[in-house]
Each structure stands twice: as C-alpha cells, then as structure tokens.
Amino acid sequence: DVQLVESGGGLVQPGGSLRLSCAASGFTFSRYYMHWVRQAPGKGLVWVSRINSDGTTTTYADSVKGRFTISRDNAKNTLYLQMNSLRAEDTAVYYCTRAGGSSWPDNNWFDPWGQGILVTVSS
Amino acid sequence: DIQMTQSPSTLSASVGDRVTITCRASQSVGSWLAWYQQKPGKAPKVLIYKASSLESGVPSRFSGSGSGTDFTLTISSLQPDDFATYYCQQYNSSPLTFGGGTKVEIK
C-alpha cells in the first residue's frame, strides 16, 4: 500500500523554525513529484510547495517564498519542509502529498495524502 | 493567480438526492481540474481528475464534467458516506489553487 507519514510538527514561537518530514513507502518515490498542502483550522486547502522527482526544481506559494524550503532524499524515500521565520498565519495542518501521476500534467494533482501534521505558531 | 470559486458553500440534502456542486475558474484551466472529498479530521481524497476521469476505486455515482472555466461535480444518488466537504483544484498553472469548499450536510 502507498503510505505517507508526516512528522516533526508541534508548537513553535513566532520567528522560530521547524522541519517537517514525510516518510514515503509502497511506491517508487524517485519517480514522482511531491507537494505540501496546508489547511488552517476550520479553513480550506492551500497549496504550499512542489518539488520535482530528482529534487532539482522547486516551486512555492508566494506566502511562503523565501521562508520555506522543500527538499527530498530519494535514497531515504523522504520529503522535507524546512520552515523558517514562522508566523501565526502559518498555523495549520500540513499534508504531504504525492503527485497523482508520474508525468505532466498529472504531476500537479494530489493522490494520496498523508494523515497531516499540526504546526502551531504561538507565543 | 487563478481563482477558483465553488458554489454553494453549504448544501443540505437527503440520502438518495442528486447533488451538483459547481466550480468556476477566473480564467481557462482547460480540463486540468480535480475534485477531492474531505471528511472531518481526515486527509482529502481525490475523486476526479482531468475534469471527468474517475479515480480508481471511487464509486460510479460520482461524476465530473466541464472544461475551460466551468465545472461540475455530480453525485447521482447521495449516500450516508458522502456527507463531507468537497474541493475543486486547478492544475493548469502555478500556483496550484483550490476552491473554497462545499460542505454537504444532512437535511
């Protein structure tokens, strides 16, 4: 079975940093684009970032550009999101999600999703 | 950025009803649109991709249609398991964007 398991969330003060990890299994990780999507409490879904299959190309939402860094280790089947200069508005459940397919344009819809990890930015 | 607008935001329906949710894009996204279902406390699950392609394992009572700027998700006969929030998402261009969601409630 395809599985994505996030870790690394928690409570952090404004201006602080946190690194999320997503362990992937059940598929050939190195063949797929990966994404992070977040959901603030009681709100809708917001795409955060994307990384291509070999990790050489990354894309970010404007709201996190310059503060967040997506990366991957294909040898460890793991996706990361380094989050710096965190703000209260970054408080959300963060989902790791795989691209629906391994070629364009299926790189940009999401299936499956991890269970999500809560990040709370508060003093 | 492409804005995605869903309507209605909330929908009350009964088991067995035919339900239609609309998603409108601020500019053409071709057929590059997906629909997701999310239940409380759970991760979203894809139902439809490329506007009308049913994801494997998704019941056939779900269907999608449309192209360009106007899309619909239809549930032909609402089942108890279908009470959830539904989101559309365009993947024609970055940033990838979602609609605001449609909550389907029990009438």
mmCIF file of C-alpha atoms in Angstrom:
data_model
loop_
_atom_site.group_PDB
_atom_site.id
_atom_site.type_symbol
_atom_site.label_atom_id
_atom_site.label_comp_id
_atom_site.label_asym_id
_atom_site.label_seq_id
_atom_site.Cartn_x
_atom_site.Cartn_y
_atom_site.Cartn_z
ATOM 1 C CA ASP A 1 0.000 0.000 0.000
ATOM 2 C CA VAL A 2 1.132 3.534 -0.726
ATOM 3 C CA GLN A 3 1.773 5.361 2.531
ATOM 4 C CA LEU A 4 2.888 8.861 3.507
ATOM 5 C CA VAL A 5 3.652 9.603 7.146
ATOM 6 C CA GLU A 6 4.427 13.125 8.322
ATOM 7 C CA SER A 7 6.398 14.005 11.444
ATOM 8 C CA GLY A 8 8.085 16.996 13.051
ATOM 9 C CA GLY A 9 5.123 19.217 13.796
ATOM 10 C CA GLY A 10 4.361 20.957 17.067
ATOM 11 C CA LEU A 11 4.259 24.294 18.854
ATOM 12 C CA VAL A 12 6.784 26.952 17.889
ATOM 13 C CA GLN A 13 7.129 30.627 18.741
ATOM 14 C CA PRO A 14 6.726 33.329 16.100
ATOM 15 C CA GLY A 15 10.009 33.777 14.248
ATOM 16 C CA GLY A 16 11.047 30.224 15.024
ATOM 17 C CA SER A 17 11.833 27.283 12.772
ATOM 18 C CA LEU A 18 10.536 23.766 12.284
ATOM 19 C CA ARG A 19 11.376 20.947 9.896
ATOM 20 C CA LEU A 20 8.664 18.599 8.706
ATOM 21 C CA SER A 21 9.467 15.169 7.327
ATOM 22 C CA CYS A 22 7.345 12.820 5.249
ATOM 23 C CA ALA A 23 8.320 9.159 5.002
ATOM 24 C CA ALA A 24 7.058 7.510 1.833
ATOM 25 C CA SER A 25 6.564 3.810 1.161
ATOM 26 C CA GLY A 26 4.772 1.493 -1.223
ATOM 27 C CA PHE A 27 5.814 3.213 -4.465
ATOM 28 C CA THR A 28 8.934 4.282 -6.359
ATOM 29 C CA PHE A 29 9.468 7.600 -4.578
ATOM 30 C CA SER A 30 12.099 8.887 -7.007
ATOM 31 C CA ARG A 31 9.636 8.826 -9.930
ATOM 32 C CA TYR A 32 7.097 11.258 -8.510
ATOM 33 C CA TYR A 33 6.783 14.959 -7.867
ATOM 34 C CA MET A 34 5.842 15.661 -4.261
ATOM 35 C CA HIS A 35 3.887 18.514 -2.690
ATOM 36 C CA TRP A 36 2.997 20.106 0.616
ATOM 37 C CA VAL A 37 -0.540 21.404 1.140
ATOM 38 C CA ARG A 38 -1.779 23.079 4.311
ATOM 39 C CA GLN A 39 -5.107 23.745 5.983
ATOM 40 C CA ALA A 40 -5.575 26.349 8.691
ATOM 41 C CA PRO A 41 -8.054 25.380 11.437
ATOM 42 C CA GLY A 42 -11.579 25.458 10.031
ATOM 43 C CA LYS A 43 -10.378 26.735 6.660
ATOM 44 C CA GLY A 44 -9.812 25.380 3.160
ATOM 45 C CA LEU A 45 -6.876 23.764 1.429
ATOM 46 C CA VAL A 46 -3.880 25.808 0.303
ATOM 47 C CA TRP A 47 -1.016 24.508 -1.841
ATOM 48 C CA VAL A 48 2.373 25.368 -0.324
ATOM 49 C CA SER A 49 5.188 23.887 -2.382
ATOM 50 C CA ARG A 50 6.223 21.356 -5.026
ATOM 51 C CA ILE A 51 9.444 19.532 -5.820
ATOM 52 C CA ASN A 52 10.218 17.571 -8.961
ATOM 53 C CA SER A 53 11.235 13.934 -8.948
ATOM 54 C CA ASP A 54 15.009 14.443 -8.744
ATOM 55 C CA GLY A 55 14.855 17.450 -6.433
ATOM 56 C CA THR A 56 16.327 19.944 -8.868
ATOM 57 C CA THR A 57 13.255 22.153 -9.318
ATOM 58 C CA THR A 58 11.112 23.632 -6.569
ATOM 59 C CA THR A 59 8.093 25.945 -6.592
ATOM 60 C CA TYR A 60 6.457 27.862 -3.745
ATOM 61 C CA ALA A 61 3.322 29.784 -2.936
ATOM 62 C CA ASP A 62 4.049 33.493 -2.572
ATOM 63 C CA SER A 63 3.007 33.347 1.083
ATOM 64 C CA VAL A 64 5.956 31.101 1.992
ATOM 65 C CA LYS A 65 8.555 32.015 -0.641
ATOM 66 C CA GLY A 66 11.874 32.910 0.953
ATOM 67 C CA ARG A 67 10.886 31.365 4.301
ATOM 68 C CA PHE A 68 10.146 27.704 3.479
ATOM 69 C CA THR A 69 12.383 25.226 1.656
ATOM 70 C CA ILE A 70 11.180 21.942 0.210
ATOM 71 C CA SER A 71 13.686 19.152 -0.348
ATOM 72 C CA ARG A 72 13.855 15.395 -0.729
ATOM 73 C CA ASP A 73 16.194 12.478 -0.168
ATOM 74 C CA ASN A 74 15.380 9.804 -2.727
ATOM 75 C CA ALA A 75 17.767 7.344 -1.069
ATOM 76 C CA LYS A 76 15.723 7.622 2.136
ATOM 77 C CA ASN A 77 12.303 7.977 0.440
ATOM 78 C CA THR A 78 11.720 11.109 2.471
ATOM 79 C CA LEU A 79 10.314 14.564 1.716
ATOM 80 C CA TYR A 80 11.099 17.591 3.870
ATOM 81 C CA LEU A 81 9.775 21.078 4.509
ATOM 82 C CA GLN A 82 12.097 23.454 6.345
ATOM 83 C CA MET A 83 10.027 26.294 7.746
ATOM 84 C CA ASN A 84 11.818 29.432 8.973
ATOM 85 C CA SER A 85 10.593 32.812 10.212
ATOM 86 C CA LEU A 86 7.286 31.260 11.167
ATOM 87 C CA ARG A 87 4.250 33.458 11.628
ATOM 88 C CA ALA A 88 0.922 32.970 13.374
ATOM 89 C CA GLU A 89 -0.741 32.669 9.964
ATOM 90 C CA ASP A 90 1.391 29.575 9.229
ATOM 91 C CA THR A 91 -0.600 27.686 11.868
ATOM 92 C CA ALA A 92 -2.186 24.771 10.028
ATOM 93 C CA VAL A 93 -2.289 21.066 9.424
ATOM 94 C CA TYR A 94 0.403 20.329 6.855
ATOM 95 C CA TYR A 95 -0.205 17.482 4.433
ATOM 96 C CA CYS A 96 2.455 15.701 2.438
ATOM 97 C CA THR A 97 1.008 14.519 -0.844
ATOM 98 C CA ARG A 98 2.224 12.710 -3.907
ATOM 99 C CA ALA A 99 1.516 13.727 -7.469
ATOM 100 C CA GLY A 100 -1.327 11.766 -8.997
ATOM 101 C CA GLY A 101 0.839 10.596 -11.862
ATOM 102 C CA SER A 102 4.486 10.477 -12.849
ATOM 103 C CA SER A 103 4.286 12.735 -15.903
ATOM 104 C CA TRP A 104 2.845 16.146 -16.826
ATOM 105 C CA PRO A 105 0.153 17.272 -16.164
ATOM 106 C CA ASP A 106 -0.548 14.549 -13.616
ATOM 107 C CA ASN A 107 2.340 15.951 -11.582
ATOM 108 C CA ASN A 108 0.020 18.563 -10.198
ATOM 109 C CA TRP A 109 -2.984 16.870 -8.675
ATOM 110 C CA PHE A 110 -2.676 15.010 -5.448
ATOM 111 C CA ASP A 111 -3.018 11.341 -4.592
ATOM 112 C CA PRO A 112 -2.540 10.009 -1.991
ATOM 113 C CA TRP A 113 -2.235 12.277 1.041
ATOM 114 C CA GLY A 114 -0.548 11.751 4.385
ATOM 115 C CA GLN A 115 -2.574 11.960 7.587
ATOM 116 C CA GLY A 116 -1.372 15.518 8.212
ATOM 117 C CA ILE A 117 0.702 17.095 10.974
ATOM 118 C CA LEU A 118 -0.284 20.127 13.029
ATOM 119 C CA VAL A 119 2.015 23.128 13.229
ATOM 120 C CA THR A 120 1.042 25.787 15.750
ATOM 121 C CA VAL A 121 2.839 29.130 15.773
ATOM 122 C CA SER A 122 2.121 30.954 19.013
ATOM 123 C CA SER A 123 3.862 32.645 21.896
ATOM 124 C CA ASP B 1 -3.153 33.511 -9.873
ATOM 125 C CA ILE B 2 -6.224 31.573 -10.970
ATOM 126 C CA GLN B 3 -9.111 31.988 -8.525
ATOM 127 C CA MET B 4 -11.447 29.028 -8.048
ATOM 128 C CA THR B 5 -14.978 29.758 -6.851
ATOM 129 C CA GLN B 6 -17.254 26.987 -5.630
ATOM 130 C CA SER B 7 -20.986 27.147 -5.122
ATOM 131 C CA PRO B 8 -22.843 26.622 -2.979
ATOM 132 C CA SER B 9 -20.622 26.846 0.088
ATOM 133 C CA THR B 10 -23.068 24.650 2.006
ATOM 134 C CA LEU B 11 -25.638 22.251 0.666
ATOM 135 C CA SER B 12 -28.321 20.375 2.621
ATOM 136 C CA ALA B 13 -29.518 17.176 1.029
ATOM 137 C CA SER B 14 -31.115 13.838 1.815
ATOM 138 C CA VAL B 15 -29.936 10.311 1.132
ATOM 139 C CA GLY B 16 -30.862 9.432 -2.429
ATOM 140 C CA ASP B 17 -30.799 13.023 -3.698
ATOM 141 C CA ARG B 18 -28.924 14.040 -6.834
ATOM 142 C CA VAL B 19 -26.361 16.650 -5.836
ATOM 143 C CA THR B 20 -24.479 19.081 -8.059
ATOM 144 C CA ILE B 21 -21.560 21.266 -6.991
ATOM 145 C CA THR B 22 -20.200 23.988 -9.262
ATOM 146 C CA CYS B 23 -16.630 25.251 -9.598
ATOM 147 C CA ARG B 24 -15.728 28.294 -11.680
ATOM 148 C CA ALA B 25 -12.201 29.369 -12.610
ATOM 149 C CA SER B 26 -11.202 33.017 -13.086
ATOM 150 C CA GLN B 27 -9.563 32.030 -16.402
ATOM 151 C CA SER B 28 -9.488 28.924 -18.519
ATOM 152 C CA VAL B 29 -7.845 25.868 -16.979
ATOM 153 C CA GLY B 30 -8.637 23.565 -19.911
ATOM 154 C CA SER B 31 -9.532 20.183 -18.451
ATOM 155 C CA TRP B 32 -6.917 20.349 -15.720
ATOM 156 C CA LEU B 33 -9.250 20.165 -12.765
ATOM 157 C CA ALA B 34 -9.514 17.713 -9.869
ATOM 158 C CA TRP B 35 -12.164 17.147 -7.198
ATOM 159 C CA TYR B 36 -11.456 15.994 -3.629
ATOM 160 C CA GLN B 37 -13.598 14.791 -0.750
ATOM 161 C CA GLN B 38 -12.618 15.547 2.833
ATOM 162 C CA LYS B 39 -14.244 14.237 5.992
ATOM 163 C CA PRO B 40 -13.722 15.895 9.401
ATOM 164 C CA GLY B 41 -10.287 15.204 10.851
ATOM 165 C CA LYS B 42 -9.181 13.273 7.766
ATOM 166 C CA ALA B 43 -6.972 13.956 4.787
ATOM 167 C CA PRO B 44 -8.594 14.777 1.451
ATOM 168 C CA LYS B 45 -9.136 12.009 -1.070
ATOM 169 C CA VAL B 46 -9.200 12.504 -4.838
ATOM 170 C CA LEU B 47 -12.426 11.631 -6.636
ATOM 171 C CA ILE B 48 -11.994 13.038 -10.142
ATOM 172 C CA TYR B 49 -9.021 14.273 -12.188
ATOM 173 C CA LYS B 50 -8.798 15.804 -15.664
ATOM 174 C CA ALA B 51 -12.298 17.183 -15.083
ATOM 175 C CA SER B 52 -14.126 13.907 -15.713
ATOM 176 C CA SER B 53 -11.802 10.949 -15.084
ATOM 177 C CA LEU B 54 -12.931 8.853 -12.138
ATOM 178 C CA GLU B 55 -10.097 7.818 -9.827
ATOM 179 C CA SER B 56 -9.752 4.078 -9.353
ATOM 180 C CA GLY B 57 -11.893 2.780 -6.504
ATOM 181 C CA VAL B 58 -14.231 5.776 -6.423
ATOM 182 C CA PRO B 59 -17.929 4.841 -6.689
ATOM 183 C CA SER B 60 -19.534 5.472 -10.069
ATOM 184 C CA ARG B 61 -22.212 7.691 -8.514
ATOM 185 C CA PHE B 62 -19.558 10.434 -8.621
ATOM 186 C CA SER B 63 -19.025 12.165 -11.953
ATOM 187 C CA GLY B 64 -17.351 15.313 -13.190
ATOM 188 C CA SER B 65 -17.889 17.474 -16.234
ATOM 189 C CA GLY B 66 -16.876 20.763 -17.772
ATOM 190 C CA SER B 67 -13.921 22.461 -19.372
ATOM 191 C CA GLY B 68 -12.467 25.929 -19.655
ATOM 192 C CA THR B 69 -13.864 27.880 -16.713
ATOM 193 C CA ASP B 70 -16.992 25.991 -15.624
ATOM 194 C CA PHE B 71 -17.037 22.592 -13.965
ATOM 195 C CA THR B 72 -19.476 20.440 -12.022
ATOM 196 C CA LEU B 73 -19.240 17.525 -9.634
ATOM 197 C CA THR B 74 -22.382 15.404 -9.508
ATOM 198 C CA ILE B 75 -23.355 12.725 -7.011
ATOM 199 C CA SER B 76 -26.158 10.804 -8.686
ATOM 200 C CA SER B 77 -27.683 9.336 -5.509
ATOM 201 C CA LEU B 78 -26.306 10.677 -2.237
ATOM 202 C CA GLN B 79 -25.229 8.010 0.236
ATOM 203 C CA PRO B 80 -24.619 8.364 4.007
ATOM 204 C CA ASP B 81 -20.855 8.096 3.423
ATOM 205 C CA ASP B 82 -20.936 11.122 1.084
ATOM 206 C CA PHE B 83 -21.636 13.753 3.733
ATOM 207 C CA ALA B 84 -18.343 15.651 3.625
ATOM 208 C CA THR B 85 -16.667 18.748 2.219
ATOM 209 C CA TYR B 86 -15.720 18.816 -1.454
ATOM 210 C CA TYR B 87 -12.954 20.887 -3.051
ATOM 211 C CA CYS B 88 -12.045 21.580 -6.650
ATOM 212 C CA GLN B 89 -8.420 22.266 -7.634
ATOM 213 C CA GLN B 90 -6.943 23.598 -10.857
ATOM 214 C CA TYR B 91 -3.593 22.341 -12.072
ATOM 215 C CA ASN B 92 -3.322 24.276 -15.306
ATOM 216 C CA SER B 93 -0.785 26.687 -13.860
ATOM 217 C CA SER B 94 1.145 27.563 -10.721
ATOM 218 C CA PRO B 95 0.310 28.442 -8.076
ATOM 219 C CA LEU B 96 -1.994 25.451 -7.831
ATOM 220 C CA THR B 97 -5.248 26.674 -6.342
ATOM 221 C CA PHE B 98 -8.301 25.201 -4.633
ATOM 222 C CA GLY B 99 -11.882 26.313 -4.423
ATOM 223 C CA GLY B 100 -13.202 27.349 -1.024
ATOM 224 C CA GLY B 101 -15.064 24.084 -0.493
ATOM 225 C CA THR B 102 -18.670 22.896 -0.458
ATOM 226 C CA LYS B 103 -19.964 21.246 2.692
ATOM 227 C CA VAL B 104 -22.667 18.651 2.020
ATOM 228 C CA GLU B 105 -24.863 18.319 5.098
ATOM 229 C CA ILE B 106 -27.714 16.046 6.058
ATOM 230 C CA LYS B 107 -31.111 17.675 5.500
#
